[in-house]
Coordinates of C-alpha atoms and ligand atoms in Angstrom, one line a residue:
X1 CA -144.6 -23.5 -53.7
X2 CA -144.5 -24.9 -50.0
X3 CA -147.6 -23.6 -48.7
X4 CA -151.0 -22.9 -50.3
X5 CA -154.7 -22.2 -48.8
X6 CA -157.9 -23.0 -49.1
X7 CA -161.4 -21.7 -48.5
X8 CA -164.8 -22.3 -49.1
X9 CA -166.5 -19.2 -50.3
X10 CA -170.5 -18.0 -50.7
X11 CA -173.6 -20.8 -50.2
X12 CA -172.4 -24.1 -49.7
X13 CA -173.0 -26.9 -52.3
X14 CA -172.8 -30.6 -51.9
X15 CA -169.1 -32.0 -53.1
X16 CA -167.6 -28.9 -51.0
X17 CA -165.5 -31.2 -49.2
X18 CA -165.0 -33.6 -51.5
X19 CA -163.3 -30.8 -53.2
X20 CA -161.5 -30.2 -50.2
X21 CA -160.1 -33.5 -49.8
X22 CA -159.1 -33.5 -53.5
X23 CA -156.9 -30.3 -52.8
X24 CA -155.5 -32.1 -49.5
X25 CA -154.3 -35.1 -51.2
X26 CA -153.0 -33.3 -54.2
X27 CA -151.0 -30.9 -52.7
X28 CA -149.6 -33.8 -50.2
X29 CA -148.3 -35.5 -53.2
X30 CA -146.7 -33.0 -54.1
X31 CA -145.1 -32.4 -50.4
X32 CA -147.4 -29.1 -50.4
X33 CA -148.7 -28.1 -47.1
X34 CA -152.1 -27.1 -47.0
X35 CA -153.8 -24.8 -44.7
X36 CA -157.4 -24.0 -44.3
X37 CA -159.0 -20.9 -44.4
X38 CA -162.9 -20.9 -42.1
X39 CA -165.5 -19.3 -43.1
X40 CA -163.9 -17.6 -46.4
X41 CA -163.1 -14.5 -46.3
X42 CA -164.2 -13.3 -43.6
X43 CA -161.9 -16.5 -42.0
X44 CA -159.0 -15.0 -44.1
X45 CA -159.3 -11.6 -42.4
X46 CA -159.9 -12.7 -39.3
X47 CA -156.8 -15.5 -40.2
X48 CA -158.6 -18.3 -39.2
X49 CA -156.1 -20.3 -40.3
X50 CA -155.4 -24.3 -39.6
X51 CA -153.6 -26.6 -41.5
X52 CA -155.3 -29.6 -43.5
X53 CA -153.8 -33.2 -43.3
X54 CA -154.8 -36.2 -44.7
X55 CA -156.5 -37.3 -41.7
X56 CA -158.7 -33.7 -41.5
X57 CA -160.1 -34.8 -44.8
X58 CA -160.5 -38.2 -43.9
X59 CA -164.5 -39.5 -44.0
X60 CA -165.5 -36.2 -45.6
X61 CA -166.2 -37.6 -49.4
X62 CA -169.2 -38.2 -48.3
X63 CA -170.7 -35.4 -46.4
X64 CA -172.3 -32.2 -47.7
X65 CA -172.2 -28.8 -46.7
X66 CA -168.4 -27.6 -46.2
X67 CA -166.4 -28.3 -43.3
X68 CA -164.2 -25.2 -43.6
X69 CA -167.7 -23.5 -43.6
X70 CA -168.8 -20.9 -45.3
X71 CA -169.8 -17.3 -45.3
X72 CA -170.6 -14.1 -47.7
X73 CA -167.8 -11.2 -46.2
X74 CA -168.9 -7.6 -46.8
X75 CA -165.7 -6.7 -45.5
X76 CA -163.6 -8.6 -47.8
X77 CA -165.6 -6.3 -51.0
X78 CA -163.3 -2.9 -50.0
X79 CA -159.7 -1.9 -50.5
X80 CA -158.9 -2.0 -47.0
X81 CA -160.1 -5.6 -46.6
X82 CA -158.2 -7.0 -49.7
X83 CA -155.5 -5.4 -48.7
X84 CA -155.5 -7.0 -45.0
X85 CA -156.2 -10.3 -46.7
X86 CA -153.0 -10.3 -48.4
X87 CA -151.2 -9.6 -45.8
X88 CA -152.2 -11.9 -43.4
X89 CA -151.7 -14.3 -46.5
X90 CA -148.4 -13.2 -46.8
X91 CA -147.8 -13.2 -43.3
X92 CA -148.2 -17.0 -42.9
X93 CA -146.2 -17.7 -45.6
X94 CA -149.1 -18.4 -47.6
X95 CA -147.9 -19.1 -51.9
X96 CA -151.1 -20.0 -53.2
X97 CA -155.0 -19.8 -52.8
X98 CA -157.3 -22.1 -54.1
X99 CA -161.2 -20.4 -53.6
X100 CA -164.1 -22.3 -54.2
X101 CA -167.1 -21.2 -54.6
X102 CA -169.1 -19.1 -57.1
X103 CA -168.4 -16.3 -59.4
X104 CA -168.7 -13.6 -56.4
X105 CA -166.3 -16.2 -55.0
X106 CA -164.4 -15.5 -58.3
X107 CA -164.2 -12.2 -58.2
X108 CA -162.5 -11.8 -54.9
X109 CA -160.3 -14.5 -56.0
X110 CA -159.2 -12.0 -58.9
X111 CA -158.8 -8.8 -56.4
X112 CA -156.1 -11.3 -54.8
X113 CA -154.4 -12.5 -58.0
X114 CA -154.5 -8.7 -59.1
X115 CA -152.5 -8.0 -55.8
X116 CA -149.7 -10.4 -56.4
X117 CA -151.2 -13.7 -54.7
X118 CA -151.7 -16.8 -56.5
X119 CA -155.2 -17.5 -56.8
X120 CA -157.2 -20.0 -58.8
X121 CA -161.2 -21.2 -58.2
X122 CA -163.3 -24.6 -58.0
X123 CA -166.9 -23.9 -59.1
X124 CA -169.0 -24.8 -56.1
X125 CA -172.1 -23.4 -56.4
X126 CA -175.9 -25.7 -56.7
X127 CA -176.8 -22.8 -59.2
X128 CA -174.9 -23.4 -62.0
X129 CA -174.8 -20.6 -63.4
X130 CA -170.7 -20.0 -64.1
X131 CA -169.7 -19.6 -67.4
X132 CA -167.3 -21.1 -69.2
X133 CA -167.8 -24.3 -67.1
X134 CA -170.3 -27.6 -68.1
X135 CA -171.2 -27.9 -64.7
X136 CA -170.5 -26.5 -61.1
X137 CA -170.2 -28.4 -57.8
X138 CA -173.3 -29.5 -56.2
X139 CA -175.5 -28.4 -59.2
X140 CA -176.1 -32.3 -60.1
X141 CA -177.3 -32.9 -56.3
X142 CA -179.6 -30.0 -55.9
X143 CA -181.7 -31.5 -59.0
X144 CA -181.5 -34.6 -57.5
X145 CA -183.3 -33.2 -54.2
X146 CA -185.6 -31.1 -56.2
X147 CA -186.3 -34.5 -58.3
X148 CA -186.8 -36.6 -55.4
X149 CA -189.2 -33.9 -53.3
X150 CA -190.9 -33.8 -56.9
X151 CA -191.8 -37.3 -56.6
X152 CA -193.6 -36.8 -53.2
X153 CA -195.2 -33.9 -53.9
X154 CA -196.8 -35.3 -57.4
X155 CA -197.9 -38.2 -54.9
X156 CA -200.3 -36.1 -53.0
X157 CA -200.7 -33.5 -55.7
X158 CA -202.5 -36.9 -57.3
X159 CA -204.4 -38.2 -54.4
X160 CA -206.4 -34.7 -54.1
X161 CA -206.1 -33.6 -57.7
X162 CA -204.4 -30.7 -56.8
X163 CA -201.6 -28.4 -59.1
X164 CA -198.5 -27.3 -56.8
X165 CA -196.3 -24.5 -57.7
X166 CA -192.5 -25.9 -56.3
X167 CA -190.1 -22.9 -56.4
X168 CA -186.3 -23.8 -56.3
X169 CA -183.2 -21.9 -55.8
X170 CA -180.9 -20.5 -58.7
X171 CA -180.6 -17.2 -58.0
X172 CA -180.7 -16.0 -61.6
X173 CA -180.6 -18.7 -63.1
X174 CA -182.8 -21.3 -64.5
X175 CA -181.1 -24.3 -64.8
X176 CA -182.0 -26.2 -61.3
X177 CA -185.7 -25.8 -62.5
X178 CA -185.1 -26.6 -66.2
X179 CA -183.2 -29.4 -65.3
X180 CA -184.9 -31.2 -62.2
X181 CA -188.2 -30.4 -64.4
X182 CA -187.5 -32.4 -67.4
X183 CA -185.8 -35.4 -64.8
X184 CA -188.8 -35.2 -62.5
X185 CA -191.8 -34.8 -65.8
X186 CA -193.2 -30.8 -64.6
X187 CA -196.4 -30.0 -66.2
X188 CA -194.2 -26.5 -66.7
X189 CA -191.2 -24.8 -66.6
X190 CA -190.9 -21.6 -65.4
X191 CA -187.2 -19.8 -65.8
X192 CA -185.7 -16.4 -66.2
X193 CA -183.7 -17.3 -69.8
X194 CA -186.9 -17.9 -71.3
X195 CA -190.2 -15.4 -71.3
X196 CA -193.6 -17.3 -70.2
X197 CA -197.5 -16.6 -70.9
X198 CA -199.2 -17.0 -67.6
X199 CA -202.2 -17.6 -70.1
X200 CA -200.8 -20.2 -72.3
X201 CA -199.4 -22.0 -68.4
X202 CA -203.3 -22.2 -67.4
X203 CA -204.2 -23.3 -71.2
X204 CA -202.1 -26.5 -71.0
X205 CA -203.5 -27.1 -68.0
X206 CA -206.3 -27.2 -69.0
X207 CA -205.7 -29.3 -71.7
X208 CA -204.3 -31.7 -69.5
X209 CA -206.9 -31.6 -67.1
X210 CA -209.8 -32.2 -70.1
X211 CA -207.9 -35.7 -71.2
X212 CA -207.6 -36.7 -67.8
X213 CA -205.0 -35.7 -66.0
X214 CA -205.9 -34.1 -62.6
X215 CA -203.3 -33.2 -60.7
X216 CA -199.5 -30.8 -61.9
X217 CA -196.7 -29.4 -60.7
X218 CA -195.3 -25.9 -62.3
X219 CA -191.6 -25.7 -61.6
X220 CA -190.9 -21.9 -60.8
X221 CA -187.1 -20.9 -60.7
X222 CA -186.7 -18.5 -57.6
X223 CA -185.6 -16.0 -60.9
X224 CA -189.1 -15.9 -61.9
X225 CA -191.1 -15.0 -59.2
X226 CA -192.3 -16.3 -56.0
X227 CA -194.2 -19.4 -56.4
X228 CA -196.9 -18.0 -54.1
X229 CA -197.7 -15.1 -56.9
X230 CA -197.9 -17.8 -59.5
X231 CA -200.1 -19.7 -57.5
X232 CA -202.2 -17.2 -57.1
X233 CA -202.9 -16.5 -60.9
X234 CA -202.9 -19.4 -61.6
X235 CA -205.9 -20.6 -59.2
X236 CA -207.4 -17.4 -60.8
X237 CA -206.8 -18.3 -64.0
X238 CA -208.0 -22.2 -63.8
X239 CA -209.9 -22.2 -60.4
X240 CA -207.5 -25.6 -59.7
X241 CA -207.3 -26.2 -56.3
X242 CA -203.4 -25.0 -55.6
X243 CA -200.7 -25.4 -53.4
X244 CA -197.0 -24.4 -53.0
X245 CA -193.8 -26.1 -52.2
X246 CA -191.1 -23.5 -51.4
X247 CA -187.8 -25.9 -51.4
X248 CA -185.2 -23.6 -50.0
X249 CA -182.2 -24.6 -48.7
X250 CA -183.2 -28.4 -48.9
X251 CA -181.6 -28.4 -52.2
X252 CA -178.0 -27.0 -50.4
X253 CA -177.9 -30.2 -48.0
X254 CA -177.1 -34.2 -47.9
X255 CA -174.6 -36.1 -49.6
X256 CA -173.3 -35.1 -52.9
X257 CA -174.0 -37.5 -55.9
X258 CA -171.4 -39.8 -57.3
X259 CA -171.2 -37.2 -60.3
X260 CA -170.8 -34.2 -58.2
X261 CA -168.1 -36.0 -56.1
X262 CA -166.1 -37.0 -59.0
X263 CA -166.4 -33.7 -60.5
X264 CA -165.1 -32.3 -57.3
X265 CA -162.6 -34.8 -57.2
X266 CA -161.0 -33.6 -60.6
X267 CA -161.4 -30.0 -60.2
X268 CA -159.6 -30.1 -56.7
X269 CA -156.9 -31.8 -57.4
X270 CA -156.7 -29.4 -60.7
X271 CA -156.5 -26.2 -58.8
X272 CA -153.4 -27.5 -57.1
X273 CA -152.0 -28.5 -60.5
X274 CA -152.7 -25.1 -61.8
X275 CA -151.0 -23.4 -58.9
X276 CA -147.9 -25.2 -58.9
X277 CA -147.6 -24.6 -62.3
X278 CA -147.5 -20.8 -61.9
X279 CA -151.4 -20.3 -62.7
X280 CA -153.2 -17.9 -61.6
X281 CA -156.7 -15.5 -61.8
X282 CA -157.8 -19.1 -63.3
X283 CA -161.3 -20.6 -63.1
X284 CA -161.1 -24.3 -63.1
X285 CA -164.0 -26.1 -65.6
X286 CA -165.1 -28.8 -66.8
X287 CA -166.4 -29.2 -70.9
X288 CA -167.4 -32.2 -72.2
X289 CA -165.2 -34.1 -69.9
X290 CA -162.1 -32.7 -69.9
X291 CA -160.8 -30.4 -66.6
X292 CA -159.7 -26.9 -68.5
X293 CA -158.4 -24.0 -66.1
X294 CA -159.9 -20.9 -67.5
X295 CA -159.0 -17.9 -67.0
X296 CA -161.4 -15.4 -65.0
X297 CA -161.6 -12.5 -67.1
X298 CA -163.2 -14.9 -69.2
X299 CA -165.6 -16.6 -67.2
X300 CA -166.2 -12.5 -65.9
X301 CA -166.9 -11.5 -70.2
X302 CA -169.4 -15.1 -70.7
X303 CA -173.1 -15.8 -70.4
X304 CA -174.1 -19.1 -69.1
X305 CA -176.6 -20.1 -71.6
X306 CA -179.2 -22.9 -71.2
X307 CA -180.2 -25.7 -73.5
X308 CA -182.8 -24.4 -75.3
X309 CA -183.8 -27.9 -76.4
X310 CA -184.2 -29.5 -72.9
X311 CA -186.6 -26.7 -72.5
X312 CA -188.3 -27.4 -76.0
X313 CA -188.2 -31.4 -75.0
X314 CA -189.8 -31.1 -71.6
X315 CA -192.8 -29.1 -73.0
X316 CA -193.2 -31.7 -75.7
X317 CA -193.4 -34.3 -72.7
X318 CA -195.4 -32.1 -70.1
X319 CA -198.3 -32.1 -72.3
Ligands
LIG1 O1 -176.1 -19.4 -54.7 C1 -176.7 -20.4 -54.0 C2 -178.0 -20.0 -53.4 O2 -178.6 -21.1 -52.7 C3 -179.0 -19.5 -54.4 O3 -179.7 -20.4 -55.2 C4 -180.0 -18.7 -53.5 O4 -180.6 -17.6 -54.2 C5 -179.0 -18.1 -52.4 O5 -177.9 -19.0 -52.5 C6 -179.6 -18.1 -51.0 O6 -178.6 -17.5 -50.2 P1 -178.7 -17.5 -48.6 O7 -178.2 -18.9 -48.2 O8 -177.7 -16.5 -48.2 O9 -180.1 -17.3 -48.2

């Protein structure tokens, strides 16, 4: 290969570009020349195309958010706009395709591969919810925000004795709450992979509240519910003064973590491996440490599971 491309696909994640910048220098080892692809898909029908030195990555490592940015392409979901991507690939000469994002990122990345261009994926997403891979990009920062705004908010939650519902992001999925809940000591955890008693919630905190302890902070994955309809039982419920922290996009910004960069640093530079070695319809992951490329179908057939006994140990600790 001469030529490969590379987008950034769905919401952003912290480590985006250091992802970017992995592919960069990779591929300029190599003698690979790199273009990239704005706003993802929608960039790649439009052919918003520009090529990537080592100088456009340059001071990125650093930065979150995505400097190719990013977009969700309607277009890009129908025959007619996988077929114009293709050929406006294959128009500028285009070999290869690195994609990161998440698994909708992934699956366009297959309707490519499936129509004869070389595609692989980096796992960029704050969610982490792809399967087959440890972690995703930008996951470890996200909990890191959520941990740190957790910190605040149990400061004032204390000084008026108050329980705050804090919702975070995840789509589906539970782990930014599971895991930013154990890290940052929630009262509770609140996720889609595991079913909740509103009941036995407002029991414990009750509990709590009888040896002492005033003030709380229920974690609510956005998966759940809204933390505004938890709130509301639960002031019901318990008559505790309540407020709510909806974190949003919060967790999507500033500077990836050491561990996110170096995750994005390995699973870059992988995807460029994997496409020069004839890879392709491949997921890059990370288990336990080692950088696997696996293929899509599979990561399409798994179920990201979580750890059951973070959950277990973080209601041991809550009480
Ligand atoms: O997938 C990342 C994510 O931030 C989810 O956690 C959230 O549900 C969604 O994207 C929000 O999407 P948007 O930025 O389009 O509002």
């Amino acid at each position: 290969m001469e030529k490969i491309a590379v987008l950034t696909s769905g919401g952003d994640a912290p480590g985006m570009n250091a992802a970017l910048r992995a592919v960069v220098h990779q591929a300029a080892m190599h003698e690979v020349q790199v273009i990239g692809i704005s706003h993802g898909y929608e960039g790649l029908l439009n052919r918003e195309f520009a090529p990537l030195d080592l100088s456009s990555v340059d001071d990125i490592i650093q930065r979150g958010g995505t400097i190719l940015r990013s977009a969700r392409s309607e277009r890009f979901k129908s025959e007619a706009g996988q077929e114009q991507a293709v050929a406006n690939l294959r128009e500028a000469g285009i070999e290869g395709l690195v994609v990161i994002g998440g698994e909708g990122s992934y699956r366009g990345a297959q309707a490519l591969a499936e129509r004869g261009i070389a595609t692989v994926g980096v796992p960029g997403t704050i969610d982490n919810d792809i399967p087959g891979t440890d972690y995703t990009i930008g996951f470890d920062s996200a909990v890191n925000t959520v941990v740190e705004a957790m910190n605040k908010i149990r400061d004032t939650a204390t000084a008026h004795e108050r329980t705050f519902v804090v919702e975070t992001m995840g789509r589906k999925s539970g782990q930014i709450a599971l895991t930013a809940g154990l890290a940052g000591g929630a009262e509770s955890i609140l996720i889609p992979e595991v079913p909740y008693n509103l009941d036995n919630v407002c029991q414990r905190l009750k509990w709590s509240a009888a040896r002492g302890k005033v003030h709380s902070i229920i974690l609510v994955a956005e998966g759940v519910a809204s933390g505004y309809t938890i709130a509301q039982e639960v002031k019901k419920r318990t008559g505790f003064d309540t407020r709510v922290t909806v974190l949003g996009h919060l967790q999507r910004g500033g500077a990836p973590t050491a561990f996110d960069r170096i995750l994005a640093s390995r699973l870059g530079a992988q995807a460029v491996e994997s496409l020069l070695e004839g890879g392709s319809a491949l997921a890059m992951s990370y288990v336990k440490d080692e950088v696997l490329a696996v293929p899509f179908r599979e990561v399409f057939a798994g179920k990201k599971q979580i750890n059951r006994s973070l959950y277990d140990l973080a209601a041991i600790l809550a009480i």
